[in-house]
């Protein structure tokens, strides 16, 4: 192994054989700065995009006389988001009353008479009630499942037990439970399946830590300090650079013995 192939020590200290040249230090510092600034920049960009998306969605419903840009020489980002939050809160307040519940039930009955819309509405309503219910337990527990083969374990998010119809269709009398297995590095995609409850090992880990562990492909472990996280990610980037350089080098000609 050459001196260029020595990854940085996660503790932050230089290895005795680590290159001490100016370019090597510049590269390591640049990768560490990129790891620190990258998540912050992406988070701010996504937040700004969401605020502008809500503003553009709500602005057509706000009268011109009540828009901030009518009285200011510039637009006020977030005004549409504030209007949306107030409107949703007011809607929830009205729905909690008797008249509001009556109107909601009337609207649901009307939607229930439209075949195509009925299936979409009921499915979306169940998803929203499950995700945003304050007393729900879906995707708030993390477990381990032996997948994709014996001896290999994957992190899953534990959901709810199947319905009575599905439970009756499973072979045997063992209780099953539904789980979601996120894929790395994009945890929004994955596999959904039912597994016997005895085959799940529930672990003490938050869903946020589980998502971070999956997105980083195991580099960022729960409880890791920020300095070690940056050093570990920089080491992974350095190892990837070395692997790419090795793949671009021409293979040595085979020796032919006479």
Rosetta silent file (secondary structure, phi, psi, omega in degrees, C-alpha in Angstrom):
SEQUENCE: XXXXXXXXXXXXXXXXXXXXXXXXXXXXXXXXXXXXXXXXXXXXXXXXXXXXXXXXXXXXXXXXXXXXXXXXXXXXXXXXXXXXXXXXXXXXXXXXXXXXXXXXXXXXXXXXXXXXXXXXXXXXXXXXXXXXXXXXXXXXXXXXXXXXXXXXXXXXXXXXXXXXXXXXXXXXXXXXXXXXXXXXXXXXXXXXXXXXXXXXXXXXXXXXXXXXXXXXXXXXXXXXXXXXXXXXXXXXXXXXXXXXXXXXXXXXXXXXXX
SCORE:     score description
SCORE:     0.000 S_00000001
   1 L     0.000  127.888  179.858    0.000    0.000    0.000 S_00000001
   2 L   -82.432  172.206 -177.880    1.443    3.373   -0.995 S_00000001
   3 H   -67.097  -24.880  179.351    1.289    6.542    1.056 S_00000001
   4 H   -75.729  -12.045 -175.178   -1.583    7.863   -1.110 S_00000001
   5 H   -98.735    6.371 -178.724   -3.717    4.854   -0.167 S_00000001
   6 L   -88.157  113.536 -179.840   -3.747    5.437    3.596 S_00000001
   7 L   -71.439  155.350  179.815   -7.235    6.676    4.627 S_00000001
   8 L   -66.301  146.519  179.175   -7.474    9.358    7.303 S_00000001
   9 L   -71.712  128.564  179.801   -7.777    8.249   10.904 S_00000001
  10 L   -58.061  -23.088 -179.084  -11.374    8.751   12.160 S_00000001
  11 L   -72.590  -12.584  178.942   -9.957   10.185   15.391 S_00000001
  12 L    98.758   -9.520  179.804   -8.657   13.181   13.419 S_00000001
  13 L   -91.441  146.935 -179.328   -4.942   12.448   13.979 S_00000001
  14 L   -75.162  139.327  175.175   -2.595   11.901   11.073 S_00000001
  15 L   -72.137  148.188 -179.843   -1.259    8.413   10.510 S_00000001
  16 L   -55.833  -34.496 -179.227    2.570    8.143   10.624 S_00000001
  17 L   -93.735    7.168 -177.269    2.568    7.119    6.954 S_00000001
  18 L   -72.610  138.627 -179.745   -0.066    9.666    5.962 S_00000001
  19 L   -63.384  133.775 -177.506    1.078   12.140    3.287 S_00000001
  20 L  -109.198   15.077  179.506    1.977   15.493    4.818 S_00000001
  21 L   -71.155  166.022 -177.906    2.242   17.449    1.571 S_00000001
  22 H   -63.788  -43.909 -178.409    0.336   20.636    0.926 S_00000001
  23 H   -66.315  -37.466  179.393   -1.966   19.074   -1.693 S_00000001
  24 H   -65.332  -43.319  177.714   -2.755   16.089    0.554 S_00000001
  25 H   -65.035  -41.524  178.517   -3.706   18.364    3.434 S_00000001
  26 H   -60.816  -42.523 -179.377   -5.742   20.574    1.105 S_00000001
  27 H   -63.617  -45.405 -178.170   -7.638   17.542   -0.231 S_00000001
  28 H   -66.118  -41.278  178.871   -8.447   16.192    3.242 S_00000001
  29 H   -67.238  -37.410  178.904   -9.537   19.577    4.551 S_00000001
  30 H   -64.461  -44.225  179.713  -11.665   20.164    1.453 S_00000001
  31 H   -64.731  -39.672  178.297  -13.427   16.794    1.830 S_00000001
  32 H   -64.755  -42.932  176.725  -14.041   17.434    5.520 S_00000001
  33 H   -63.797  -35.817  178.253  -15.473   20.887    4.765 S_00000001
  34 H   -65.536  -40.869  179.477  -17.647   19.409    2.033 S_00000001
  35 H   -65.494  -36.182 -179.151  -19.055   16.814    4.419 S_00000001
  36 H   -74.979  -43.681 -174.727  -19.833   19.505    7.000 S_00000001
  37 H   -83.313  -26.848 -176.102  -21.320   22.084    4.601 S_00000001
  38 H   -58.963  -54.679  179.481  -23.064   19.713    2.200 S_00000001
  39 H   -60.094  -36.297  179.392  -25.914   18.537    4.482 S_00000001
  40 H   -65.702  -44.474 -178.916  -26.497   22.114    5.713 S_00000001
  41 H   -64.949  -42.213 -179.696  -26.688   23.491    2.170 S_00000001
  42 H   -66.828  -39.453  178.680  -29.023   20.739    0.963 S_00000001
  43 H   -63.564  -44.010  178.710  -31.272   21.152    4.016 S_00000001
  44 H   -65.103  -39.031  179.735  -31.528   24.915    3.470 S_00000001
  45 H   -64.628  -45.836  179.880  -32.214   24.416   -0.240 S_00000001
  46 H   -64.744  -37.496  177.546  -34.985   21.877    0.392 S_00000001
  47 H   -65.127  -43.509  178.206  -36.517   24.134    3.059 S_00000001
  48 H   -63.406  -40.740  178.649  -36.432   27.120    0.710 S_00000001
  49 H   -63.859  -40.902 -179.549  -37.955   25.026   -2.086 S_00000001
  50 H   -66.359  -42.094  179.692  -40.774   23.817    0.183 S_00000001
  51 H   -63.142  -44.676  179.087  -41.570   27.344    1.396 S_00000001
  52 H   -66.128  -36.111  178.651  -41.690   28.682   -2.170 S_00000001
  53 H   -63.905  -44.108  178.261  -43.809   25.711   -3.288 S_00000001
  54 H   -66.924  -39.708  178.209  -46.380   26.357   -0.561 S_00000001
  55 H   -59.916  -46.698 -179.704  -46.331   30.103   -1.312 S_00000001
  56 H   -66.574  -27.648  179.568  -47.022   29.501   -5.007 S_00000001
  57 H   -76.897  -35.806 -174.571  -49.775   27.045   -4.093 S_00000001
  58 H   -90.328  -29.295 -173.230  -51.552   29.327   -1.627 S_00000001
  59 H   -54.431  -41.175 -179.875  -51.004   32.729   -3.301 S_00000001
  60 L   -61.850  -22.306 -178.779  -53.816   32.370   -5.906 S_00000001
  61 L   -90.021   -7.235 -179.621  -56.350   31.883   -3.080 S_00000001
  62 L   -96.228  126.709  177.824  -55.259   35.011   -1.185 S_00000001
  63 L   -57.811  149.770 -177.127  -56.889   38.272   -2.329 S_00000001
  64 H   -59.738  -33.428 -177.954  -54.496   40.819   -3.783 S_00000001
  65 H   -67.488  -19.553 -177.392  -55.283   43.304   -1.020 S_00000001
  66 H  -105.094    7.038  179.239  -53.952   40.880    1.612 S_00000001
  67 L   -87.534  138.379 -178.980  -50.700   39.926   -0.134 S_00000001
  68 H   -62.645  -34.271 -177.677  -47.482   41.413    1.333 S_00000001
  69 H   -68.341  -13.068  176.144  -46.040   42.226   -2.106 S_00000001
  70 H   -68.380  -31.703 -176.675  -48.973   44.615   -2.653 S_00000001
  71 L  -110.394  -11.379 -179.926  -47.553   46.971   -0.012 S_00000001
  72 L  -113.557  151.961  179.049  -43.856   46.007   -0.132 S_00000001
  73 L   -74.921   -0.132 -179.562  -41.416   46.413   -3.040 S_00000001
  74 L  -144.790  160.237  177.009  -40.495   42.737   -2.696 S_00000001
  75 L   -74.842  154.909 -179.712  -42.202   39.455   -1.925 S_00000001
  76 L  -110.043  100.950 -178.740  -42.222   38.055    1.593 S_00000001
  77 L   -63.018  137.546  178.479  -41.163   34.367    1.554 S_00000001
  78 L    97.308   -8.795  179.609  -43.158   32.218    3.935 S_00000001
  79 H   -65.903  -39.125  176.538  -46.330   34.287    3.907 S_00000001
  80 H   -65.620  -35.949  177.971  -48.164   31.546    2.006 S_00000001
  81 H   -65.022  -39.664  178.242  -46.880   28.953    4.469 S_00000001
  82 H   -64.250  -42.325  178.368  -48.236   30.996    7.386 S_00000001
  83 H   -63.030  -40.637  179.935  -51.621   31.280    5.661 S_00000001
  84 H   -64.828  -41.340  179.079  -51.638   27.514    5.007 S_00000001
  85 H   -64.231  -44.431  179.621  -50.841   26.711    8.659 S_00000001
  86 H   -64.179  -42.074 -178.724  -53.579   29.049    9.917 S_00000001
  87 H   -65.270  -42.317  179.480  -56.097   27.665    7.404 S_00000001
  88 H   -67.140  -37.953  177.759  -55.341   24.033    8.303 S_00000001
  89 H   -65.255  -42.116  177.556  -55.549   24.815   12.018 S_00000001
  90 H   -64.558  -39.167  177.168  -58.881   26.554   11.512 S_00000001
  91 H   -62.379  -41.795  177.523  -60.110   23.615    9.443 S_00000001
  92 H   -65.105  -36.782  177.337  -59.152   21.219   12.220 S_00000001
  93 H   -64.972  -42.910 -179.743  -60.936   23.387   14.775 S_00000001
  94 H   -69.384  -35.207  179.979  -64.112   23.465   12.694 S_00000001
  95 H   -67.381  -30.097 -179.702  -63.935   19.722   12.005 S_00000001
  96 H   -70.981  -17.277  178.030  -63.774   18.995   15.734 S_00000001
  97 L   -84.492  169.043 -177.769  -67.184   20.598   16.194 S_00000001
  98 H   -64.020  -42.841 -178.568  -70.502   18.904   15.481 S_00000001
  99 H   -66.294  -40.619  179.371  -71.226   20.999   12.378 S_00000001
 100 H   -64.237  -42.631  178.856  -67.756   20.366   10.982 S_00000001
 101 H   -64.194  -36.069  178.544  -68.004   16.609   11.506 S_00000001
 102 H   -65.202  -42.404  178.435  -71.385   16.617    9.800 S_00000001
 103 H   -66.078  -39.147  178.628  -69.978   18.404    6.754 S_00000001
 104 H   -65.339  -42.848  177.868  -66.985   16.040    6.607 S_00000001
 105 H   -63.012  -37.397  177.756  -69.263   12.993    6.792 S_00000001
 106 H   -64.933  -43.363  178.138  -71.405   14.462    4.015 S_00000001
 107 H   -64.639  -38.479  178.610  -68.343   15.023    1.835 S_00000001
 108 H   -66.602  -36.676  177.703  -67.066   11.488    2.484 S_00000001
 109 H   -66.780  -37.206  177.479  -70.430   10.018    1.499 S_00000001
 110 H   -66.334  -42.982  178.424  -70.369   11.998   -1.740 S_00000001
 111 H   -67.769  -31.273 -179.548  -66.832   10.818   -2.532 S_00000001
 112 H   -68.452  -14.386  179.096  -67.793    7.262   -1.600 S_00000001
 113 L   -90.516   -5.783  177.782  -70.294    7.156   -4.453 S_00000001
 114 L  -100.330  113.310 -171.921  -67.611    7.791   -7.096 S_00000001
 115 H   -55.460  -51.515 -175.533  -65.898    4.434   -7.817 S_00000001
 116 H   -70.106  -43.282 -178.302  -62.426    5.668   -8.879 S_00000001
 117 H   -69.171  -32.339 -177.102  -62.229    8.541   -6.403 S_00000001
 118 H   -60.373  -45.972 -178.205  -63.506    6.391   -3.519 S_00000001
 119 H   -66.328  -40.890  179.957  -60.530    4.002   -3.586 S_00000001
 120 H   -65.743  -44.323 -176.809  -57.971    6.830   -3.842 S_00000001
 121 H   -65.159  -45.243 -178.342  -59.567    8.868   -1.045 S_00000001
 122 H   -64.797  -39.806  178.700  -59.884    5.970    1.390 S_00000001
 123 H   -65.025  -45.990  179.049  -56.315    4.859    0.794 S_00000001
 124 H   -65.287  -36.592  179.678  -54.878    8.346    1.252 S_00000001
 125 H   -64.722  -41.633  178.251  -57.006    8.939    4.341 S_00000001
 126 H   -64.734  -39.322  179.239  -55.716    5.769    5.993 S_00000001
 127 H   -64.349  -46.314 -178.907  -52.110    6.711    5.179 S_00000001
 128 H   -66.567  -39.587  178.283  -52.462   10.229    6.605 S_00000001
 129 H   -65.340  -34.016  179.675  -54.258    8.996    9.723 S_00000001
 130 H   -73.114  -42.743 -175.548  -51.512    6.437   10.305 S_00000001
 131 H   -75.375  -37.337 -172.618  -48.588    8.799    9.748 S_00000001
 132 H  -106.891   10.615  176.653  -49.914   11.870   11.573 S_00000001
 133 L   -74.832  132.850 -177.908  -51.848   10.229   14.378 S_00000001
 134 L   -69.348  -28.340 -178.065  -50.489   11.312   17.728 S_00000001
 135 L  -104.843    9.976  179.335  -51.118    7.941   19.394 S_00000001
 136 L   -76.908  157.328 -179.259  -50.110    5.745   16.464 S_00000001
 137 L  -117.172    5.866 -176.948  -47.140    3.387   16.669 S_00000001
 138 L   -70.521  134.422  176.188  -46.427    2.869   12.974 S_00000001
 139 L    58.930   23.819  173.805  -42.821    3.448   11.921 S_00000001
 140 L  -107.988   -2.379  177.395  -41.882    4.558   15.431 S_00000001
 141 E  -121.514  146.152 -177.580  -40.153    1.280   16.267 S_00000001
 142 E  -118.365  141.572 -179.187  -37.019   -0.154   14.686 S_00000001
 143 E  -144.413  175.079  176.916  -36.136   -3.814   14.401 S_00000001
 144 E  -117.400  136.261  178.547  -33.827   -6.341   12.771 S_00000001
 145 E  -130.151  139.325  179.498  -34.989   -9.002   10.323 S_00000001
 146 E   -74.460   97.246 -174.480  -32.930  -11.825    8.835 S_00000001
 147 L  -155.492  140.056    9.637  -32.945  -10.676    5.215 S_00000001
 148 L   -91.729   -3.423  179.290  -32.080  -11.291    2.344 S_00000001
 149 L  -148.081  162.836 -179.689  -30.573  -14.646    3.418 S_00000001
 150 L   -57.262  135.827 -178.553  -29.861  -16.499    6.691 S_00000001
 151 L    90.897   -8.631  178.255  -27.100  -14.838    8.662 S_00000001
 152 L  -113.051  125.999 -173.572  -27.655  -11.419    7.040 S_00000001
 153 E  -114.013  139.566 -179.174  -29.625   -8.871    9.067 S_00000001
 154 E  -124.881  148.655  177.046  -31.408   -5.750    7.811 S_00000001
 155 E   -82.198  132.155  179.482  -32.903   -2.781    9.631 S_00000001
 156 E  -129.752  154.611  172.971  -36.684   -2.487    9.288 S_00000001
 157 E  -100.167  123.494 -174.425  -39.328   -0.039   10.479 S_00000001
 158 E   -81.846  130.431 -179.554  -42.094   -1.850   12.316 S_00000001
 159 L  -107.061 -127.817 -174.147  -45.643   -0.993   11.256 S_00000001
 160 L  -117.399  168.973  176.468  -48.923   -2.609   12.301 S_00000001
 161 L   -72.568  150.407 -179.869  -50.416   -6.070   12.441 S_00000001
 162 L   -67.607  164.658  177.507  -52.268   -7.254    9.303 S_00000001
 163 L   -68.988  169.419 -177.528  -56.016   -7.140    9.023 S_00000001
 164 H   -62.482  -36.103  179.406  -58.125  -10.131   10.038 S_00000001
 165 H   -65.405  -43.598  179.030  -58.527  -11.210    6.398 S_00000001
 166 H   -70.244  -40.238 -179.300  -54.784  -11.226    5.767 S_00000001
 167 H   -61.129  -34.886  179.625  -53.969  -12.833    9.123 S_00000001
 168 H   -71.752  -22.382 -178.425  -56.288  -15.732    8.304 S_00000001
 169 H   -83.502  -18.147 -179.960  -54.491  -16.308    4.993 S_00000001
 170 L   -72.245  141.246  178.138  -51.028  -16.763    6.543 S_00000001
 171 L   -70.820  146.676  179.477  -49.993  -20.405    7.147 S_00000001
 172 L    81.023  178.587 -177.307  -49.748  -21.531   10.748 S_00000001
 173 L  -105.838    4.313 -177.009  -51.024  -19.863   13.877 S_00000001
 174 L   -74.117  142.378 -179.639  -48.062  -17.545   14.491 S_00000001
 175 L   -74.306  136.666  178.321  -48.773  -13.823   14.663 S_00000001
 176 E  -109.932  163.144  177.915  -47.385  -11.719   11.805 S_00000001
 177 E  -145.628  148.924 -179.171  -46.557   -8.033   11.590 S_00000001
 178 E   -89.515  140.013 -179.545  -45.910   -5.675    8.683 S_00000001
 179 E  -135.462  156.532  174.851  -42.483   -4.090    8.288 S_00000001
 180 E  -120.731  126.647 -179.345  -40.841   -1.704    5.848 S_00000001
 181 E  -105.724  104.062 -179.749  -37.228   -2.277    4.824 S_00000001
 182 E   -71.406  152.217  178.244  -35.665    0.981    3.535 S_00000001
 183 L  -102.198  149.705  176.746  -32.988    0.816    0.850 S_00000001
 184 L   -96.198  143.023    0.953  -29.641    2.625    0.948 S_00000001
 185 L   -93.329    6.565 -177.814  -28.895    5.390    0.212 S_00000001
 186 L  -107.121   98.314 -175.663  -32.525    6.438   -0.449 S_00000001
 187 L   -73.281   -3.862  177.875  -34.654    5.333    2.532 S_00000001
 188 L   -79.706  -10.871  175.239  -37.892    6.413    0.839 S_00000001
 189 L  -113.937  154.673 -179.866  -37.749    3.291   -1.351 S_00000001
 190 E   169.294 -152.547 -176.614  -37.576   -0.273   -0.137 S_00000001
 191 E  -122.946  139.198  175.091  -39.537   -3.453    0.496 S_00000001
 192 E  -116.368  127.574 -179.768  -42.784   -3.968    2.370 S_00000001
 193 E  -156.221  165.509  176.808  -43.583   -7.452    3.644 S_00000001
 194 E  -101.042  139.269 -177.296  -45.155   -9.410    6.499 S_00000001
 195 E  -138.018  145.524  176.059  -42.913  -11.386    8.815 S_00000001
 196 E   -57.074  139.893 -176.285  -43.632  -13.578   11.854 S_00000001
 197 H   -61.273  -30.943 -179.781  -43.436  -11.530   15.031 S_00000001
 198 H   -71.879  -15.125 -178.711  -40.971  -13.976   16.574 S_00000001
 199 H   -90.392   -1.677 -179.330  -38.531  -13.332   13.712 S_00000001
 200 L  -100.838  130.954  173.846  -38.222   -9.605   14.513 S_00000001
 201 E  -105.391  105.918 -179.878  -35.614   -8.370   16.974 S_00000001
 202 E   -77.383  133.636 -176.881  -36.763   -4.963   18.222 S_00000001
 203 E  -120.315  156.787  179.238  -33.882   -2.613   19.044 S_00000001
 204 L   -85.266   86.052  179.730  -33.617    0.638   20.992 S_00000001
 205 L  -149.793  137.151  178.504  -33.020    3.035   18.096 S_00000001
 206 L   -75.874  158.093  178.759  -34.966    6.032   16.868 S_00000001
 207 H   -65.711  -29.598  177.588  -36.273    6.146   13.321 S_00000001
 208 H   -66.391  -44.351  177.859  -34.080    9.200   12.670 S_00000001
 209 H   -64.649  -37.436  178.674  -30.920    7.290   13.669 S_00000001
 210 H   -65.120  -41.915  178.784  -32.035    4.326   11.564 S_00000001
 211 H   -65.397  -39.570  178.111  -32.572    6.539    8.515 S_00000001
 212 H   -65.246  -40.883  179.041  -29.162    8.180    8.997 S_00000001
 213 H   -62.820  -39.229 -178.782  -27.491    4.791    9.336 S_00000001
 214 H   -73.094  -44.428 -178.167  -29.126    3.560    6.131 S_00000001
 215 H   -63.533  -33.810 -179.891  -28.462    6.722    4.104 S_00000001
 216 L   -87.927    3.312 -179.585  -24.760    6.688    5.063 S_00000001
 217 L    57.714   37.962  175.662  -24.457    2.948    4.273 S_00000001
 218 L    87.158   -1.771 -178.553  -23.273    2.253    7.818 S_00000001
 219 L   -71.887  -44.954 -178.912  -20.629    4.987    7.934 S_00000001
 220 L   -95.773  106.564  179.990  -22.475    7.178   10.458 S_00000001
 221 L   -90.377  152.246  176.935  -23.330    5.047   13.474 S_00000001
 222 L   -58.168  135.387 -179.848  -25.763    6.164   16.215 S_00000001
 223 L    86.239    1.585  179.782  -23.957    8.159   18.884 S_00000001
 224 L   -74.429  136.792  178.990  -21.061    9.109   16.615 S_00000001
 225 L   -71.335  161.918 -178.442  -19.636   12.579   17.264 S_00000001
 226 H   -63.847  -37.119 -179.244  -19.678   15.200   14.529 S_00000001
 227 H   -66.715  -43.199  179.211  -15.874   15.164   14.203 S_00000001
 228 H   -69.970  -32.617  175.896  -15.739   11.401   13.770 S_00000001
 229 H   -62.159  -47.246 -179.818  -18.647   11.522   11.329 S_00000001
 230 H   -63.504  -42.289 -179.934  -16.817   14.021    9.138 S_00000001
 231 H   -65.742  -38.898  179.846  -13.549   12.065    9.336 S_00000001
 232 H   -66.684  -42.539  178.516  -15.296    8.791    8.515 S_00000001
 233 H   -68.052  -35.924  176.216  -17.104   10.254    5.507 S_00000001
 234 H   -65.908  -38.860  176.466  -13.888   11.902    4.321 S_00000001
 235 H   -64.177  -37.805  177.665  -12.110    8.561    4.604 S_00000001
 236 H   -66.030  -39.839  177.063  -14.843    6.900    2.570 S_00000001
 237 H   -65.539  -37.953  178.440  -14.510    9.572   -0.124 S_00000001
 238 H   -66.800  -39.963  177.970  -10.725    9.127   -0.154 S_00000001
 239 H   -64.998  -37.502  177.182  -11.088    5.356   -0.491 S_00000001
 240 H   -65.627  -37.145  178.323  -13.504    5.837   -3.392 S_00000001
 241 H   -64.640  -41.795  179.554  -10.998    8.153   -5.097 S_00000001
 242 H   -64.831  -40.660  179.133   -8.235    5.579   -4.730 S_00000001
 243 H   -64.552  -38.486  178.411  -10.486    2.839   -6.108 S_00000001
 244 H   -66.651  -39.823  178.067  -11.375    5.001   -9.120 S_00000001
 245 H   -64.853  -38.343  179.927   -7.727    5.755   -9.812 S_00000001
 246 H   -67.622  -34.688 -179.436   -6.854    2.067   -9.623 S_00000001
 247 H   -72.782  -23.394 -179.815   -9.619    1.165  -12.065 S_00000001
 248 H   -85.166  -16.759 -179.624   -8.347    3.725  -14.599 S_00000001
 249 L   -73.797  136.587  179.189   -4.772    2.432  -14.565 S_00000001
 250 L   -65.917  144.293 -179.673   -3.971    0.025  -17.438 S_00000001
 251 L   -70.533  143.264  179.479   -3.467   -3.552  -16.445 S_00000001
 252 L   -69.119  138.194 -179.854    0.118   -4.826  -16.474 S_00000001
 253 L   -63.662  142.747 -179.709    0.881   -7.158  -19.399 S_00000001
 254 L   -69.629  141.749 -179.943    1.032  -10.807  -18.495 S_00000001
 255 L   -81.764  128.618  179.222    4.472  -12.330  -18.303 S_00000001
 256 L  -105.891  118.513  179.612    5.043  -15.059  -20.840 S_00000001
 257 L   -85.602  132.119  179.312    7.625  -17.603  -19.811 S_00000001
 258 L   -80.828    0.000    0.000    9.715  -19.043  -22.582 S_00000001
